[in-house]
Amino acid sequence: MLPKIPPEILRLYQPLSPWESFYLRARWRLCPFMSIEALLPPGGKVLDFGCGYGMLSNLISLRAPSRHVQGVDLNRNRIAVAKRSAIDRDNIDFYLGDVNDLMVETFDAVVMTDVMHHLSDQDSRIILRKISSCLRPGGLLVILDVDRRPFWKFFFTYLVDRCLNPRSTLHYRSSKRMITLLKQFSFAVKGIVPVHEGLPLSDVIYIGELESSSPSSQ
Ligand SMILES: C[S@@+](CC[C@H](N)C(=O)[O-])C[C@H]1O[C@@H](n2cnc3c(N)ncnc32)[C@H](O)[C@@H]1O
């Protein structure tokens, strides 16, 4: 049985349009947000890059008041909904923007869920470079993204993505390619967790830790 969106998260988003209501419920059931939240430090600054409607940001903020969460996304409508969901808490902020609008501050952890396959190789390099420069040494980068295996799950994921993003170019990477990319930006890969069991999608969680000797921390 896939998990239902918890009432304390759903409550934050009322009222929702029928499409948003369907999308948020489906997204929660298909994404291991609880597992990702559990990987993060219990306090400190967390960036949710490409946060969409901000459900994961809200979960991270609600689970530990000593965390401060920033959600960033370039979709104006999603950020407007996310901002509405967070009006009565001061440990969370949402910003409209992309990598060029990112912070001069230091984060303890960064999460990116299903964002990497929306980024070209060039953009993903720019973003990983920026993230490695704004994470503290030893800070965590947790990425959820589509793997190319098992093939039938990858194919199903591709069909869903195509329906939701008919005009976008999508950039799927194998886990081998993702690991190479992370290492290029001084992330030690601490874990690769397939999360497709019981789901028709081929998602994997990558857990990266910024090495203390990264160029940006020197
Ligand atoms: C599949 S959605 C995932 C949203 C959210 N992370 C989640 O798990 O529900 C991908 C999101 O990435 C955002 N995105 C893509 N490229 C971006 C960029 N360069 N800067 C900021 N956000 C971006 C999109 O606007 C979209 O909301």
mmCIF file of C-alpha atoms and ligand atoms in Angstrom:
data_model
loop_
_atom_site.group_PDB
_atom_site.id
_atom_site.type_symbol
_atom_site.label_atom_id
_atom_site.label_comp_id
_atom_site.label_asym_id
_atom_site.label_seq_id
_atom_site.Cartn_x
_atom_site.Cartn_y
_atom_site.Cartn_z
ATOM 1 C CA MET A 1 0.000 0.000 0.000
ATOM 2 C CA LEU A 2 1.549 3.326 -1.062
ATOM 3 C CA PRO A 3 1.664 5.952 1.701
ATOM 4 C CA LYS A 4 -1.057 8.595 1.834
ATOM 5 C CA ILE A 5 -0.131 12.235 2.174
ATOM 6 C CA PRO A 6 -0.164 12.943 5.959
ATOM 7 C CA PRO A 7 -3.021 15.217 7.115
ATOM 8 C CA GLU A 8 -0.584 17.739 8.652
ATOM 9 C CA ILE A 9 0.953 18.279 5.195
ATOM 10 C CA LEU A 10 -2.328 18.238 3.247
ATOM 11 C CA ARG A 11 -3.850 20.774 5.660
ATOM 12 C CA LEU A 12 -1.183 23.328 4.690
ATOM 13 C CA TYR A 13 -2.331 23.342 1.073
ATOM 14 C CA GLN A 14 -6.072 23.934 1.406
ATOM 15 C CA PRO A 15 -7.810 25.057 -0.749
ATOM 16 C CA LEU A 16 -6.360 23.372 -3.827
ATOM 17 C CA SER A 17 -7.561 23.200 -7.422
ATOM 18 C CA PRO A 18 -8.663 19.680 -8.513
ATOM 19 C CA TRP A 19 -5.482 19.287 -10.606
ATOM 20 C CA GLU A 20 -3.206 20.379 -7.737
ATOM 21 C CA SER A 21 -5.046 18.088 -5.332
ATOM 22 C CA PHE A 22 -4.586 15.118 -7.671
ATOM 23 C CA TYR A 23 -0.943 15.990 -8.409
ATOM 24 C CA LEU A 24 0.091 16.447 -4.765
ATOM 25 C CA ARG A 25 -1.591 13.224 -3.616
ATOM 26 C CA ALA A 26 -0.071 11.224 -6.481
ATOM 27 C CA ARG A 27 3.347 12.801 -5.965
ATOM 28 C CA TRP A 28 3.376 11.930 -2.280
ATOM 29 C CA ARG A 29 2.459 8.323 -3.009
ATOM 30 C CA LEU A 30 5.192 7.941 -5.612
ATOM 31 C CA CYS A 31 8.050 9.765 -3.849
ATOM 32 C CA PRO A 32 9.936 8.479 -0.812
ATOM 33 C CA PHE A 33 9.794 11.887 0.912
ATOM 34 C CA MET A 34 9.787 10.295 4.393
ATOM 35 C CA SER A 35 12.981 8.331 3.630
ATOM 36 C CA ILE A 36 14.683 11.466 2.312
ATOM 37 C CA GLU A 37 13.700 13.549 5.340
ATOM 38 C CA ALA A 38 15.105 10.849 7.641
ATOM 39 C CA LEU A 39 18.540 11.168 5.977
ATOM 40 C CA LEU A 40 18.884 14.866 6.822
ATOM 41 C CA PRO A 41 20.562 16.356 9.891
ATOM 42 C CA PRO A 42 18.154 17.185 12.761
ATOM 43 C CA GLY A 43 19.065 20.883 12.640
ATOM 44 C CA GLY A 44 20.755 23.467 10.433
ATOM 45 C CA LYS A 45 20.049 25.031 7.067
ATOM 46 C CA VAL A 46 18.554 22.903 4.320
ATOM 47 C CA LEU A 47 18.085 23.924 0.682
ATOM 48 C CA ASP A 48 15.381 22.178 -1.369
ATOM 49 C CA PHE A 49 16.437 23.052 -4.912
ATOM 50 C CA GLY A 50 13.621 22.667 -7.480
ATOM 51 C CA CYS A 51 11.154 22.306 -4.598
ATOM 52 C CA GLY A 52 8.012 22.435 -6.765
ATOM 53 C CA TYR A 53 4.977 22.829 -4.485
ATOM 54 C CA GLY A 54 7.256 22.399 -1.479
ATOM 55 C CA MET A 55 5.808 19.266 0.133
ATOM 56 C CA LEU A 56 9.249 17.896 1.006
ATOM 57 C CA SER A 57 10.373 21.336 2.284
ATOM 58 C CA ASN A 58 7.308 21.434 4.532
ATOM 59 C CA LEU A 59 7.950 17.924 5.833
ATOM 60 C CA ILE A 60 11.583 18.803 6.601
ATOM 61 C CA SER A 61 10.530 21.966 8.423
ATOM 62 C CA LEU A 62 7.683 20.352 10.393
ATOM 63 C CA ARG A 63 9.744 17.356 11.526
ATOM 64 C CA ALA A 64 12.452 19.492 13.187
ATOM 65 C CA PRO A 65 11.845 23.114 14.186
ATOM 66 C CA SER A 66 15.611 23.613 14.572
ATOM 67 C CA ARG A 67 16.042 23.197 10.826
ATOM 68 C CA HIS A 68 15.678 26.205 8.565
ATOM 69 C CA VAL A 69 14.481 25.300 5.084
ATOM 70 C CA GLN A 70 14.744 27.274 1.863
ATOM 71 C CA GLY A 71 12.757 26.057 -1.136
ATOM 72 C CA VAL A 72 13.698 27.421 -4.575
ATOM 73 C CA ASP A 73 11.921 26.805 -7.865
ATOM 74 C CA LEU A 74 11.575 28.655 -11.144
ATOM 75 C CA ASN A 75 7.895 27.765 -11.588
ATOM 76 C CA ARG A 76 5.911 30.845 -10.527
ATOM 77 C CA ASN A 77 2.645 29.004 -9.870
ATOM 78 C CA ARG A 78 4.246 26.248 -7.770
ATOM 79 C CA ILE A 79 6.178 28.748 -5.669
ATOM 80 C CA ALA A 80 2.999 30.779 -5.081
ATOM 81 C CA VAL A 81 1.256 27.633 -3.740
ATOM 82 C CA ALA A 82 4.352 26.740 -1.675
ATOM 83 C CA LYS A 83 4.502 30.234 -0.146
ATOM 84 C CA ARG A 84 0.833 30.035 0.868
ATOM 85 C CA SER A 85 1.507 26.702 2.584
ATOM 86 C CA ALA A 86 4.169 28.194 4.859
ATOM 87 C CA ILE A 87 2.718 31.491 6.038
ATOM 88 C CA ASP A 88 2.565 30.646 9.737
ATOM 89 C CA ARG A 89 6.053 29.138 10.272
ATOM 90 C CA ASP A 90 9.323 30.997 10.539
ATOM 91 C CA ASN A 91 11.708 28.086 9.842
ATOM 92 C CA ILE A 92 10.813 27.933 6.141
ATOM 93 C CA ASP A 93 10.984 30.290 3.132
ATOM 94 C CA PHE A 94 10.218 29.822 -0.523
ATOM 95 C CA TYR A 95 11.842 31.771 -3.366
ATOM 96 C CA LEU A 96 11.122 32.033 -7.044
ATOM 97 C CA GLY A 97 14.405 31.579 -8.887
ATOM 98 C CA ASP A 98 16.999 29.288 -10.321
ATOM 99 C CA VAL A 99 20.642 28.655 -9.710
ATOM 100 C CA ASN A 100 21.628 32.212 -10.543
ATOM 101 C CA ASP A 101 19.501 33.457 -7.667
ATOM 102 C CA LEU A 102 21.081 31.114 -5.147
ATOM 103 C CA MET A 103 22.400 32.405 -1.899
ATOM 104 C CA VAL A 104 25.602 33.688 -0.580
ATOM 105 C CA GLU A 105 25.046 31.607 2.525
ATOM 106 C CA THR A 106 26.180 28.190 3.714
ATOM 107 C CA PHE A 107 23.868 25.178 3.940
ATOM 108 C CA ASP A 108 24.216 22.008 5.999
ATOM 109 C CA ALA A 109 22.282 19.932 3.478
ATOM 110 C CA VAL A 110 20.785 20.240 -0.002
ATOM 111 C CA VAL A 111 18.020 18.073 -1.468
ATOM 112 C CA MET A 112 16.960 17.779 -5.108
ATOM 113 C CA THR A 113 14.061 15.472 -5.824
ATOM 114 C CA ASP A 114 13.383 14.622 -9.463
ATOM 115 C CA VAL A 115 15.097 17.777 -10.691
ATOM 116 C CA MET A 116 18.329 16.463 -12.252
ATOM 117 C CA HIS A 117 16.605 14.872 -15.255
ATOM 118 C CA HIS A 118 15.124 18.279 -16.093
ATOM 119 C CA LEU A 119 18.627 19.746 -16.368
ATOM 120 C CA SER A 120 20.981 19.528 -19.343
ATOM 121 C CA ASP A 121 24.545 18.360 -18.670
ATOM 122 C CA GLN A 122 25.688 21.962 -18.811
ATOM 123 C CA ASP A 123 23.029 23.180 -16.353
ATOM 124 C CA SER A 124 23.557 20.263 -13.995
ATOM 125 C CA ARG A 125 27.273 21.085 -13.857
ATOM 126 C CA ILE A 126 26.520 24.736 -13.107
ATOM 127 C CA ILE A 127 24.110 23.721 -10.353
ATOM 128 C CA LEU A 128 26.391 21.098 -8.798
ATOM 129 C CA ARG A 129 29.266 23.583 -8.812
ATOM 130 C CA LYS A 130 27.074 26.177 -7.097
ATOM 131 C CA ILE A 131 25.813 23.636 -4.550
ATOM 132 C CA SER A 132 29.329 22.486 -3.735
ATOM 133 C CA SER A 133 30.281 26.123 -3.128
ATOM 134 C CA CYS A 134 27.399 26.795 -0.740
ATOM 135 C CA LEU A 135 27.473 23.523 1.268
ATOM 136 C CA ARG A 136 29.648 23.356 4.341
ATOM 137 C CA PRO A 137 32.485 20.776 4.176
ATOM 138 C CA GLY A 138 30.974 17.438 5.182
ATOM 139 C CA GLY A 139 27.504 18.736 4.215
ATOM 140 C CA LEU A 140 25.006 16.385 2.592
ATOM 141 C CA LEU A 141 23.601 16.424 -0.921
ATOM 142 C CA VAL A 142 20.620 14.080 -1.276
ATOM 143 C CA ILE A 143 19.363 13.545 -4.820
ATOM 144 C CA LEU A 144 16.340 11.539 -5.876
ATOM 145 C CA ASP A 145 16.335 10.812 -9.573
ATOM 146 C CA VAL A 146 15.327 8.390 -12.279
ATOM 147 C CA ASP A 147 17.689 5.498 -13.003
ATOM 148 C CA ARG A 148 17.687 3.771 -16.385
ATOM 149 C CA ARG A 149 17.081 0.384 -14.744
ATOM 150 C CA PRO A 150 14.983 -1.721 -14.309
ATOM 151 C CA PHE A 151 14.101 -0.993 -17.917
ATOM 152 C CA TRP A 152 10.300 -1.440 -17.732
ATOM 153 C CA LYS A 153 10.117 0.920 -14.731
ATOM 154 C CA PHE A 154 12.326 3.420 -16.532
ATOM 155 C CA PHE A 155 10.041 3.210 -19.565
ATOM 156 C CA PHE A 156 6.936 3.787 -17.409
ATOM 157 C CA THR A 157 8.647 6.742 -15.685
ATOM 158 C CA TYR A 158 9.503 8.162 -19.106
ATOM 159 C CA LEU A 159 5.851 7.900 -20.248
ATOM 160 C CA VAL A 160 4.613 9.698 -17.102
ATOM 161 C CA ASP A 161 7.265 12.417 -17.513
ATOM 162 C CA ARG A 162 6.401 12.841 -21.188
ATOM 163 C CA CYS A 163 2.694 13.340 -20.365
ATOM 164 C CA LEU A 164 3.527 15.906 -17.667
ATOM 165 C CA ASN A 165 6.240 17.681 -19.707
ATOM 166 C CA PRO A 166 5.276 17.258 -23.363
ATOM 167 C CA ARG A 167 7.509 20.062 -24.606
ATOM 168 C CA SER A 168 10.608 19.665 -22.415
ATOM 169 C CA THR A 169 13.817 17.871 -23.195
ATOM 170 C CA LEU A 170 14.531 15.314 -20.464
ATOM 171 C CA HIS A 171 18.012 14.141 -19.492
ATOM 172 C CA TYR A 172 17.998 10.693 -17.909
ATOM 173 C CA ARG A 173 21.292 9.461 -16.487
ATOM 174 C CA SER A 174 22.373 6.019 -15.406
ATOM 175 C CA SER A 175 23.513 5.677 -11.794
ATOM 176 C CA LYS A 176 27.069 5.208 -13.103
ATOM 177 C CA ARG A 177 26.849 8.597 -14.839
ATOM 178 C CA MET A 178 25.358 10.241 -11.744
ATOM 179 C CA ILE A 179 28.163 8.920 -9.550
ATOM 180 C CA THR A 180 30.802 10.236 -11.972
ATOM 181 C CA LEU A 181 29.090 13.636 -11.990
ATOM 182 C CA LEU A 182 28.930 13.807 -8.189
ATOM 183 C CA LYS A 183 32.583 12.831 -7.820
ATOM 184 C CA GLN A 184 33.602 15.551 -10.303
ATOM 185 C CA PHE A 185 32.181 18.105 -7.902
ATOM 186 C CA SER A 186 33.925 16.686 -4.816
ATOM 187 C CA PHE A 187 31.041 14.657 -3.433
ATOM 188 C CA ALA A 188 31.948 11.350 -1.818
ATOM 189 C CA VAL A 189 29.063 9.010 -2.656
ATOM 190 C CA LYS A 190 28.021 7.533 0.701
ATOM 191 C CA GLY A 191 25.002 5.614 -0.503
ATOM 192 C CA ILE A 192 22.899 4.696 -3.513
ATOM 193 C CA VAL A 193 19.473 3.495 -2.467
ATOM 194 C CA PRO A 194 17.090 2.073 -5.075
ATOM 195 C CA VAL A 195 13.560 3.039 -4.025
ATOM 196 C CA HIS A 196 11.537 1.412 -6.798
ATOM 197 C CA GLU A 197 10.338 -1.601 -4.834
ATOM 198 C CA GLY A 198 6.540 -1.701 -4.923
ATOM 199 C CA LEU A 199 6.481 1.254 -7.344
ATOM 200 C CA PRO A 200 6.309 1.418 -11.133
ATOM 201 C CA LEU A 201 9.067 4.090 -11.192
ATOM 202 C CA SER A 202 12.847 3.603 -11.387
ATOM 203 C CA ASP A 203 13.947 6.185 -8.808
ATOM 204 C CA VAL A 204 17.200 6.030 -6.848
ATOM 205 C CA ILE A 205 18.388 8.117 -3.883
ATOM 206 C CA TYR A 206 22.023 9.295 -4.084
ATOM 207 C CA ILE A 207 23.633 10.384 -0.828
ATOM 208 C CA GLY A 208 26.674 12.602 -1.361
ATOM 209 C CA GLU A 209 28.921 14.202 1.233
ATOM 210 C CA LEU A 210 31.005 17.223 0.326
ATOM 211 C CA GLU A 211 34.657 16.386 0.860
ATOM 212 C CA SER A 212 36.522 18.695 3.224
ATOM 213 C CA SER A 213 39.220 19.181 0.597
ATOM 214 C CA SER A 214 36.798 20.440 -2.080
ATOM 215 C CA PRO A 215 38.132 23.532 -3.901
ATOM 216 C CA SER A 216 35.271 25.646 -2.531
ATOM 217 C CA SER A 217 36.070 24.786 1.086
ATOM 218 C CA GLN A 218 39.725 25.774 0.815
HETATM 219 C C1 LIG B 1 9.427 16.926 -11.135
HETATM 220 S S1 LIG B 1 9.374 18.498 -10.363
HETATM 221 C C2 LIG B 1 9.848 18.032 -8.718
HETATM 222 C C3 LIG B 1 9.389 19.023 -7.696
HETATM 223 C C4 LIG B 1 9.728 18.668 -6.252
HETATM 224 N N1 LIG B 1 11.161 18.585 -6.061
HETATM 225 C C5 LIG B 1 9.058 17.388 -5.847
HETATM 226 O O1 LIG B 1 9.755 16.412 -5.581
HETATM 227 O O2 LIG B 1 7.831 17.350 -5.789
HETATM 228 C C6 LIG B 1 10.837 19.313 -10.945
HETATM 229 C C7 LIG B 1 10.911 20.749 -10.490
HETATM 230 O O3 LIG B 1 12.194 21.286 -10.803
HETATM 231 C C8 LIG B 1 12.020 22.651 -11.124
HETATM 232 N N2 LIG B 1 13.196 23.100 -11.877
HETATM 233 C C9 LIG B 1 13.678 22.614 -13.035
HETATM 234 N N3 LIG B 1 14.785 23.294 -13.416
HETATM 235 C C10 LIG B 1 15.015 24.223 -12.450
HETATM 236 C C11 LIG B 1 16.012 25.240 -12.267
HETATM 237 N N4 LIG B 1 16.989 25.424 -13.164
HETATM 238 N N5 LIG B 1 15.942 26.025 -11.175
HETATM 239 C C12 LIG B 1 14.950 25.849 -10.262
HETATM 240 N N6 LIG B 1 13.975 24.901 -10.386
HETATM 241 C C13 LIG B 1 14.008 24.099 -11.465
HETATM 242 C C14 LIG B 1 10.718 22.655 -11.936
HETATM 243 O O4 LIG B 1 10.133 23.942 -12.000
HETATM 244 C C15 LIG B 1 9.873 21.653 -11.154
HETATM 245 O O5 LIG B 1 9.059 22.254 -10.195
#
